[in-house]
PDB file of C-alpha atoms in Angstrom:
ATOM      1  CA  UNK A   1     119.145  88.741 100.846  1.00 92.00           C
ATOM      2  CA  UNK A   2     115.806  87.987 103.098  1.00 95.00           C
ATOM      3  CA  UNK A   3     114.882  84.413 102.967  1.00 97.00           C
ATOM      4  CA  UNK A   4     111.827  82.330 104.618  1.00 98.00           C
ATOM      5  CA  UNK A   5     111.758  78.379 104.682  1.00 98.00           C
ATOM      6  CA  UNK A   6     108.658  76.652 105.885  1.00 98.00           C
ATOM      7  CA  UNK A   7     108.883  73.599 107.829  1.00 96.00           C
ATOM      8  CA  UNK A   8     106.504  71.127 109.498  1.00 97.00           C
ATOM      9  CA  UNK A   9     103.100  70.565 107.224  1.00 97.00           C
ATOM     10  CA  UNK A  10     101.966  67.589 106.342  1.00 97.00           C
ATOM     11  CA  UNK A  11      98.452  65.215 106.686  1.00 97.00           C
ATOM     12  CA  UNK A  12      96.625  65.764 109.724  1.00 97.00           C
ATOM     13  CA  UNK A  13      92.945  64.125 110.633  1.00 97.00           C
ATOM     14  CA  UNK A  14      90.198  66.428 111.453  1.00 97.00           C
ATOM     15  CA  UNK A  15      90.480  67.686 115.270  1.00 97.00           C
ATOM     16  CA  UNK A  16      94.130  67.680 115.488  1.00 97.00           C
ATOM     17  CA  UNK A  17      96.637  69.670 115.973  1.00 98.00           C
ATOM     18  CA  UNK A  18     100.277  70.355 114.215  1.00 98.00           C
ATOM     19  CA  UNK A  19     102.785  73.645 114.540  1.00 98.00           C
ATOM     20  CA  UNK A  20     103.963  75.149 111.908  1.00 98.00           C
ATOM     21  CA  UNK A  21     107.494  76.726 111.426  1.00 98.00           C
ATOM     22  CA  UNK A  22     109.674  79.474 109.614  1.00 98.00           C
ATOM     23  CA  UNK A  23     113.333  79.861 109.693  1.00 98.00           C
ATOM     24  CA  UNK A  24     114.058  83.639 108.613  1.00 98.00           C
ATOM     25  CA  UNK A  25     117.857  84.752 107.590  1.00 98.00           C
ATOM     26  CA  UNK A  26     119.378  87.711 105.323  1.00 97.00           C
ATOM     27  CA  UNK A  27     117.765  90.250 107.831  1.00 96.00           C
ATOM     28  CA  UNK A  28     117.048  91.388 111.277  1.00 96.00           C
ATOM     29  CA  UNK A  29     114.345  89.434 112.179  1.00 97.00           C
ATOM     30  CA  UNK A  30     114.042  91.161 115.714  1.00 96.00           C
ATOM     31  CA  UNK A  31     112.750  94.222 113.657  1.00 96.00           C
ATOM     32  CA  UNK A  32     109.932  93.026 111.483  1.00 96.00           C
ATOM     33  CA  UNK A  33     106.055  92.162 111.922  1.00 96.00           C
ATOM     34  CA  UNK A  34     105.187  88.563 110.597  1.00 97.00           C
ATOM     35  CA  UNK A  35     102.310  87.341 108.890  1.00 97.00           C
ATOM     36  CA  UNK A  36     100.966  83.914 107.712  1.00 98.00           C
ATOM     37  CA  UNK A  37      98.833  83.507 104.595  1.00 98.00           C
ATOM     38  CA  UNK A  38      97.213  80.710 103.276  1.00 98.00           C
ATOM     39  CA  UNK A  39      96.207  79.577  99.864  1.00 97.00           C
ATOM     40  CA  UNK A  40      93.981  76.777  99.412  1.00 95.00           C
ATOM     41  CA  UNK A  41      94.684  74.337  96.532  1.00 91.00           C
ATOM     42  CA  UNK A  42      93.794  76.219  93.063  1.00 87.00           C
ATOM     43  CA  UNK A  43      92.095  79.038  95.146  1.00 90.00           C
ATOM     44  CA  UNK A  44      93.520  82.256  95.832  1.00 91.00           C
ATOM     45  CA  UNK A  45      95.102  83.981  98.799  1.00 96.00           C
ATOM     46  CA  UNK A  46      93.682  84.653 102.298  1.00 97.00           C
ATOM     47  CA  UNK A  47      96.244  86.495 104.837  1.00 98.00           C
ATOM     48  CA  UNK A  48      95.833  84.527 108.441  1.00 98.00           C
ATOM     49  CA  UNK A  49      97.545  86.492 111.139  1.00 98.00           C
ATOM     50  CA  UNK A  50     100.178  89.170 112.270  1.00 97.00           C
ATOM     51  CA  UNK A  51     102.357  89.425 115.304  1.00 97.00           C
ATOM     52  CA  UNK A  52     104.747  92.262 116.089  1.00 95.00           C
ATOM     53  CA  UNK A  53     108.283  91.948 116.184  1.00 95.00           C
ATOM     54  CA  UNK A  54     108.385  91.893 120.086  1.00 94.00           C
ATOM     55  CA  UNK A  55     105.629  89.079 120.220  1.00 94.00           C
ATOM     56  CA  UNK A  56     103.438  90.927 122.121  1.00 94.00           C
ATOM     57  CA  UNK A  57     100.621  91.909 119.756  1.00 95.00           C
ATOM     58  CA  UNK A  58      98.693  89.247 117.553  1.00 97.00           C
ATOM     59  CA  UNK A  59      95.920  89.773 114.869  1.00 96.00           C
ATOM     60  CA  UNK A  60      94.343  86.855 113.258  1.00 97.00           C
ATOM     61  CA  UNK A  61      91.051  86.586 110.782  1.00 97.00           C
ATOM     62  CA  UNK A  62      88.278  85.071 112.763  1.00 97.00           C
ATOM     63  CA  UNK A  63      87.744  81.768 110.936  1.00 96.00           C
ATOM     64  CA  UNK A  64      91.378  80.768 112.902  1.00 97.00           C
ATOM     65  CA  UNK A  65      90.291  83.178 116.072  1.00 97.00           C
ATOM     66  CA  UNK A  66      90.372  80.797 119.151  1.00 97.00           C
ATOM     67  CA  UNK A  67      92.180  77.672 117.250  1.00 98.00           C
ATOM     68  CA  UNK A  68      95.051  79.538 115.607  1.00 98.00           C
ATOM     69  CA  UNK A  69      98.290  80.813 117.472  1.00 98.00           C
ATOM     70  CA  UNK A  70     101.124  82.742 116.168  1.00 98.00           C
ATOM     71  CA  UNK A  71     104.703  83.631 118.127  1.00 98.00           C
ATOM     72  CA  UNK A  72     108.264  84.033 117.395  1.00 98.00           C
ATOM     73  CA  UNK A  73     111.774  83.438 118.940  1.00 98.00           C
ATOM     74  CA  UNK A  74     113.509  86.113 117.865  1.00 98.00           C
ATOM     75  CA  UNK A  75     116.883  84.292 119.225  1.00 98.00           C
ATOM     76  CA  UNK A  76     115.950  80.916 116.785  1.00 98.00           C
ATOM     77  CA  UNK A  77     114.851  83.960 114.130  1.00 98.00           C
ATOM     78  CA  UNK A  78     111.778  81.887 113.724  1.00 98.00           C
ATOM     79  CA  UNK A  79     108.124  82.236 113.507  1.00 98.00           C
ATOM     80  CA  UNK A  80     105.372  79.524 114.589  1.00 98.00           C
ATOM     81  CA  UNK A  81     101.888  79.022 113.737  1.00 98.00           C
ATOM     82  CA  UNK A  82     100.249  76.502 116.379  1.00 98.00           C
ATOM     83  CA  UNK A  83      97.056  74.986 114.741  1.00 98.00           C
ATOM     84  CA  UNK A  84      94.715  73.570 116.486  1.00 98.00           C
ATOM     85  CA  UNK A  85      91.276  71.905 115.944  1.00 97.00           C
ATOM     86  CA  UNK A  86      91.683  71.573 112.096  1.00 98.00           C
ATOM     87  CA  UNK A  87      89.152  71.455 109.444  1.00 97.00           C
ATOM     88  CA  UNK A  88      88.971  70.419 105.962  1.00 96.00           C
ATOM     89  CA  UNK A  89      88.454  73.727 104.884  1.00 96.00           C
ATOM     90  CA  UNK A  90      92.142  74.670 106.782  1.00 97.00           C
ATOM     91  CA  UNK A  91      94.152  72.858 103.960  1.00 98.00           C
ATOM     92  CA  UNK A  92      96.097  75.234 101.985  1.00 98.00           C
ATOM     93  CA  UNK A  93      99.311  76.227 101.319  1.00 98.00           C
ATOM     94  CA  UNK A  94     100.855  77.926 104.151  1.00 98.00           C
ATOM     95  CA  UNK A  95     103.438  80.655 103.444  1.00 98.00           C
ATOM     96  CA  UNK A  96     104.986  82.947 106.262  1.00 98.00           C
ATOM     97  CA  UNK A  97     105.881  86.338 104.688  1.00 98.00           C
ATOM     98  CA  UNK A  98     107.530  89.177 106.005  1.00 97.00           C
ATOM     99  CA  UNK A  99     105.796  92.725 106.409  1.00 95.00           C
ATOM    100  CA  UNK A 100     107.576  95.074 104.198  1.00 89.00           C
ATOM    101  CA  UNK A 101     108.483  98.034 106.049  1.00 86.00           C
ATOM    102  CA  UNK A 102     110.564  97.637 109.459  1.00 75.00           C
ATOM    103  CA  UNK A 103     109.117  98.171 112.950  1.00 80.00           C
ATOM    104  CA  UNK A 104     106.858 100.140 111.227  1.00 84.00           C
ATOM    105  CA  UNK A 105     103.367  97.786 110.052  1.00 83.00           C
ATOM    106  CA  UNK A 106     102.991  97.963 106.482  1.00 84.00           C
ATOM    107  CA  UNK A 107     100.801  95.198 106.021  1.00 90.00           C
ATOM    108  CA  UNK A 108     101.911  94.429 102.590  1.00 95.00           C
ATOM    109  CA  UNK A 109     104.319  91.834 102.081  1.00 96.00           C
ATOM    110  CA  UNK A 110     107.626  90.925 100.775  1.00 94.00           C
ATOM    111  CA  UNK A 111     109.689  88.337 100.507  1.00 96.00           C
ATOM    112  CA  UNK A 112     107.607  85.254 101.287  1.00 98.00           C
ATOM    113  CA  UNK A 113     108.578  82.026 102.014  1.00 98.00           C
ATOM    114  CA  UNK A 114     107.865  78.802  99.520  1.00 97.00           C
ATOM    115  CA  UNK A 115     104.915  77.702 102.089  1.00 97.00           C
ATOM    116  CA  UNK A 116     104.386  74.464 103.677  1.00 98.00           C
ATOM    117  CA  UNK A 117     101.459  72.038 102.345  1.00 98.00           C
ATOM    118  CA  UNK A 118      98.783  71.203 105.405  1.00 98.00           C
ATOM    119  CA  UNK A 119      96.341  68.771 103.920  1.00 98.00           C
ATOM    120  CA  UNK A 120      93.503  68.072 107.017  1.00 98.00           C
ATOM    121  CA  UNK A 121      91.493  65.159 105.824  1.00 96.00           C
ATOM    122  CA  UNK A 122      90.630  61.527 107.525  1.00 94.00           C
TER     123      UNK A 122
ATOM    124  CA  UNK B   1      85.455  92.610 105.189  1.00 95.00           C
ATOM    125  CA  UNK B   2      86.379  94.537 102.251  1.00 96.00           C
ATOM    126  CA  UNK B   3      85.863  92.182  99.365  1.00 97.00           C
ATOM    127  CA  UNK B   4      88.105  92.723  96.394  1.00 97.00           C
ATOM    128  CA  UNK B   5      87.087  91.665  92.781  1.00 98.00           C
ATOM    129  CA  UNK B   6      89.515  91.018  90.409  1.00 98.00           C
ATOM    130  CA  UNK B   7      88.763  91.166  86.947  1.00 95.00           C
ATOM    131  CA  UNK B   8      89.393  89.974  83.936  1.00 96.00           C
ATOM    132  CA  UNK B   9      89.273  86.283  85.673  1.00 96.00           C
ATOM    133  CA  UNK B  10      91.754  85.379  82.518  1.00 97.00           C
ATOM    134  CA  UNK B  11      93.635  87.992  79.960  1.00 96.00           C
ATOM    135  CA  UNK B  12      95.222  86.027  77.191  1.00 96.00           C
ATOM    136  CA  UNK B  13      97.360  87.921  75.525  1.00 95.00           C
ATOM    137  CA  UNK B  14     100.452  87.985  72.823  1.00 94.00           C
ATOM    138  CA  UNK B  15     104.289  88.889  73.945  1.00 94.00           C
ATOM    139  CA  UNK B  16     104.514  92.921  73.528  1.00 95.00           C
ATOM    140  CA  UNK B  17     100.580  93.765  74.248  1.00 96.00           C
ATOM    141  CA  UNK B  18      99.549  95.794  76.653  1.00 97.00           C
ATOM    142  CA  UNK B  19      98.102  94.234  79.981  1.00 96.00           C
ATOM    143  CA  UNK B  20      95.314  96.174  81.947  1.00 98.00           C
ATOM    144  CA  UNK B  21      94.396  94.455  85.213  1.00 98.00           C
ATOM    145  CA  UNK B  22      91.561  96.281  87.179  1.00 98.00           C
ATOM    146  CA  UNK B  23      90.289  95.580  91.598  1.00 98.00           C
ATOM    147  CA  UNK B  24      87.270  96.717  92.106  1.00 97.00           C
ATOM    148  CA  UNK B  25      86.947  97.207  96.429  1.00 97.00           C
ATOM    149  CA  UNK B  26      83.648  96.759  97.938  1.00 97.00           C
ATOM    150  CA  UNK B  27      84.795  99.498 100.382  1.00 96.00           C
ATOM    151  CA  UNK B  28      87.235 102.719  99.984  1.00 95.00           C
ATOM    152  CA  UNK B  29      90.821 101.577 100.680  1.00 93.00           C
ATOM    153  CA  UNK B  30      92.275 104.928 100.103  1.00 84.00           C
ATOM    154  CA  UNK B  31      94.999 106.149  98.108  1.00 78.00           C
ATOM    155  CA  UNK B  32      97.675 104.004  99.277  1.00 85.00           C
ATOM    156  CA  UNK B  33      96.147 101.115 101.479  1.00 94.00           C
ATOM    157  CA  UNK B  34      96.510  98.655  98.065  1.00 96.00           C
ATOM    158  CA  UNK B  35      99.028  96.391  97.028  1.00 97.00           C
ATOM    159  CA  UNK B  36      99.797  93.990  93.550  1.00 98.00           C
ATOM    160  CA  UNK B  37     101.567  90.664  93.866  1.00 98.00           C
ATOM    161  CA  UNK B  38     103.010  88.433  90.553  1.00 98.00           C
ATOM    162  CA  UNK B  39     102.764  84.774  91.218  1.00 97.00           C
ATOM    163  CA  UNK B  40     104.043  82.076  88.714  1.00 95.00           C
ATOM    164  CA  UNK B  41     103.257  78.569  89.070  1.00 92.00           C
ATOM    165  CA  UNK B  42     104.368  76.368  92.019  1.00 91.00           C
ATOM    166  CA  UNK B  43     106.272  79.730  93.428  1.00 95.00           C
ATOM    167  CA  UNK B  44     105.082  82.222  95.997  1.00 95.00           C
ATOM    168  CA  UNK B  45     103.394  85.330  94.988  1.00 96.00           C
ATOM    169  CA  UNK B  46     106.344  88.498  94.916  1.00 97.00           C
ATOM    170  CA  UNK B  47     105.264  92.065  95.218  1.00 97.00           C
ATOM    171  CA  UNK B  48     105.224  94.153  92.329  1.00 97.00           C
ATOM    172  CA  UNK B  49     103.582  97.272  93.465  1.00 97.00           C
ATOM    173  CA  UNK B  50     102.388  98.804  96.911  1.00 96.00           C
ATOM    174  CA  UNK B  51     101.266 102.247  97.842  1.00 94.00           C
ATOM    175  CA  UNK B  52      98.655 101.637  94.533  1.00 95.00           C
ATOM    176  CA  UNK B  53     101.395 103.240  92.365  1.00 96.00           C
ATOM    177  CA  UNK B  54     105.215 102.330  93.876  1.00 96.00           C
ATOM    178  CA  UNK B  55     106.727  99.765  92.325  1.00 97.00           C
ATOM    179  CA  UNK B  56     109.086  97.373  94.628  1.00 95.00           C
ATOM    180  CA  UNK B  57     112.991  97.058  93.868  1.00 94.00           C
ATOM    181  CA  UNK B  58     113.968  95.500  91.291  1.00 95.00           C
ATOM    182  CA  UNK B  59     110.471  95.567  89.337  1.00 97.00           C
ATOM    183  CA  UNK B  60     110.485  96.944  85.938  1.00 97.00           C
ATOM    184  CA  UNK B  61     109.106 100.020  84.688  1.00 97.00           C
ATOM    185  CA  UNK B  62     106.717  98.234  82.336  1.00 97.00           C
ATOM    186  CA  UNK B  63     104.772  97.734  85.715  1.00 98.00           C
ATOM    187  CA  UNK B  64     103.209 100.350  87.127  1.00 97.00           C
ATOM    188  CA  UNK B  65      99.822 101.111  89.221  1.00 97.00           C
ATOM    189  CA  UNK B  66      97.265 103.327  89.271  1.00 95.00           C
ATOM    190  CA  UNK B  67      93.653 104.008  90.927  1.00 94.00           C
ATOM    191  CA  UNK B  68      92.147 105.410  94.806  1.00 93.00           C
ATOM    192  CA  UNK B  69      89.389 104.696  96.524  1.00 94.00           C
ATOM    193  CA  UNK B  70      87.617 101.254  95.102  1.00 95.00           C
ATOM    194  CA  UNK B  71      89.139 101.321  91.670  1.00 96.00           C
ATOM    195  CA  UNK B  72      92.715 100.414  90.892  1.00 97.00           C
ATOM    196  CA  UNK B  73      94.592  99.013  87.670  1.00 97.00           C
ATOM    197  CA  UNK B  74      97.602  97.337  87.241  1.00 98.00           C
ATOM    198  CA  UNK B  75      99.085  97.928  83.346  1.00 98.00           C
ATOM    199  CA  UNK B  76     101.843  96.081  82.314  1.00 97.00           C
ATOM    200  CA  UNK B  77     102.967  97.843  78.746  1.00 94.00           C
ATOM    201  CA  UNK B  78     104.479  95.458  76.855  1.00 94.00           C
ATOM    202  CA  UNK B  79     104.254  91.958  78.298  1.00 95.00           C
ATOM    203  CA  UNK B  80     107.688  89.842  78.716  1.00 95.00           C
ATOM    204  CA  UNK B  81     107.700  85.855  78.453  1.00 93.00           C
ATOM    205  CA  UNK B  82     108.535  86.277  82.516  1.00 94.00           C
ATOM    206  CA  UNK B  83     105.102  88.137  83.063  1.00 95.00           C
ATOM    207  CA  UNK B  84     103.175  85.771  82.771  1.00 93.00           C
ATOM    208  CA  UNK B  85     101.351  84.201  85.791  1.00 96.00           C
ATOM    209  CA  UNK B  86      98.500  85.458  88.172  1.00 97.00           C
ATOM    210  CA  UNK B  87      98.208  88.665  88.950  1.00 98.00           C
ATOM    211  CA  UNK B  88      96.580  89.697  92.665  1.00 98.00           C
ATOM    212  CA  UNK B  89      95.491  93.058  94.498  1.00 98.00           C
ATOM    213  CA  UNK B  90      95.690  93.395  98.345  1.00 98.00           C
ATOM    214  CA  UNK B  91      94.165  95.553 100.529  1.00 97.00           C
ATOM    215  CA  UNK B  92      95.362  97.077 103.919  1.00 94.00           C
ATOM    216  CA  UNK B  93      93.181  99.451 104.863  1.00 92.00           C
ATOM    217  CA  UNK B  94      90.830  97.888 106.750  1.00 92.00           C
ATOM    218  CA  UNK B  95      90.989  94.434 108.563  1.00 94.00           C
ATOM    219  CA  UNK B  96      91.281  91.953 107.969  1.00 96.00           C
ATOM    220  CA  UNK B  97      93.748  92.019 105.264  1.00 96.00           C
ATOM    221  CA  UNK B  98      92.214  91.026 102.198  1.00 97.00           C
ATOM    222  CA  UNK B  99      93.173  89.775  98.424  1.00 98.00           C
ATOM    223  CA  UNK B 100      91.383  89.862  95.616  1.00 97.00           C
ATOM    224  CA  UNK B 101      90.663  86.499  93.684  1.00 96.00           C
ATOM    225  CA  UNK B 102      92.918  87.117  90.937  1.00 97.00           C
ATOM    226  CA  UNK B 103      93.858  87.655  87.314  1.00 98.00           C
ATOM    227  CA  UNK B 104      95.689  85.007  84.835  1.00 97.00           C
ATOM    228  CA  UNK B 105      97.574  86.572  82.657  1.00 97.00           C
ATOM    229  CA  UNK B 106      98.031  83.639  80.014  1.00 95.00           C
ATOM    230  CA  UNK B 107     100.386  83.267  76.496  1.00 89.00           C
ATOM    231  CA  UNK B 108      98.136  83.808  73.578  1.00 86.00           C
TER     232      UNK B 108
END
């Protein structure tokens, strides 16, 4: 069964940086596109950024464009989202989720992880 | 972007009613560019239906999707205890990806 875990949120001050983390297993990880979405506290869900399953291709929104990172080791099966220069308006929930459909982008997404809490604030 | 607008905001309904969810896009996603995600409280959201119409594994058939272009609905028939939760729509035919606000789905 596909599985994401989270690692590495936590409080960070305004400016800084901090990497995020997600430890896939149940599936070949080599084979999927990656996302990361975000969901602020109460608010809804905003979708952050893709990366092939090579690493070679990224997409992000543009509020992260330029501060944002995403990459992958496919031989640690994990993902990473470097953040850097964080804002208030960056906390949220932070869930990695897998794209459904195999090499192939489907863009929808399933399973997702349980997220990782990033709380920017001085 | 493509904005999607999610509406009812809340639906409070009764065990065994019938649950009509509708996303409104501000641009045409297609026929099959649209997703629906069920998310319950302190868990992450879990697709219910992509394609506009397909329901994932293991979803019931109570679920099931309908709509093109900007107008889609999500109808749940009879509405289980375990249904309850928000309801979202997703959009992939256009980047970036975007979600619609959302639709509680609350016990009566």
């Amino acid at each position: 069964q596909a599985q994401l875990v989270e690692f590495g949120g936590g409080l960070v001050q305004p400016g800084r940086s901090l990497r995020l983390s997600c430890v896939a297993s149940g599936f070949s990880f080599s084979t999927y596109h990656m996302h990361w979405v975000r969901q602020a506290p109460g608010r809804g869900l905003e979708w952050v950024a893709v990366l092939t399953p090579d690493g070679s291709q990224t997409r992000y929104r543009d509020s992260v464009k330029g501060r944002f990172s995403i990459s992958r080791d496919n031989s640690k099966n994990t993902l990473y989202l470097q953040m850097n220069g964080l804002s208030p308006e960056d906390t949220a929930l932070y869930y990695c989720a897998r794209d459904a459909v195999g090499p192939d982008m489907a863009n929808w997404f399933d399973p997702w992880g349980q997220g990782t809490l990033v709380t920017v604030s001085s | 972007e493509n904005v999607l607008t999610q509406s009812p905001g809340t639906l409070s309904l009764s065990p065994g009613e019938r649950a009509t969810l509708s996303c409104r896009a501000s641009q045409s996603v297609g026929r099959n560019y649209l997703a629906w995600y069920h998310q319950k409280p302190g868990q992450a959201p879990r697709l219910i239906i992509y394609g506009a119409s397909t329901r994932a594994t293991g979803v019931p058939a109570r679920f099931s999707g309908s709509g093109s272009g900007t107008d889609f609905t999500l109808t749940i028939s009879r509405l289980q205890p375990e249904d309850f939760g928000t309801y979202y729509c997703q959009q992939h035919a256009s980047w970036p990806i975007t979600f619609g606000g959302g639709t509680k789905v609350e016990i009566k």
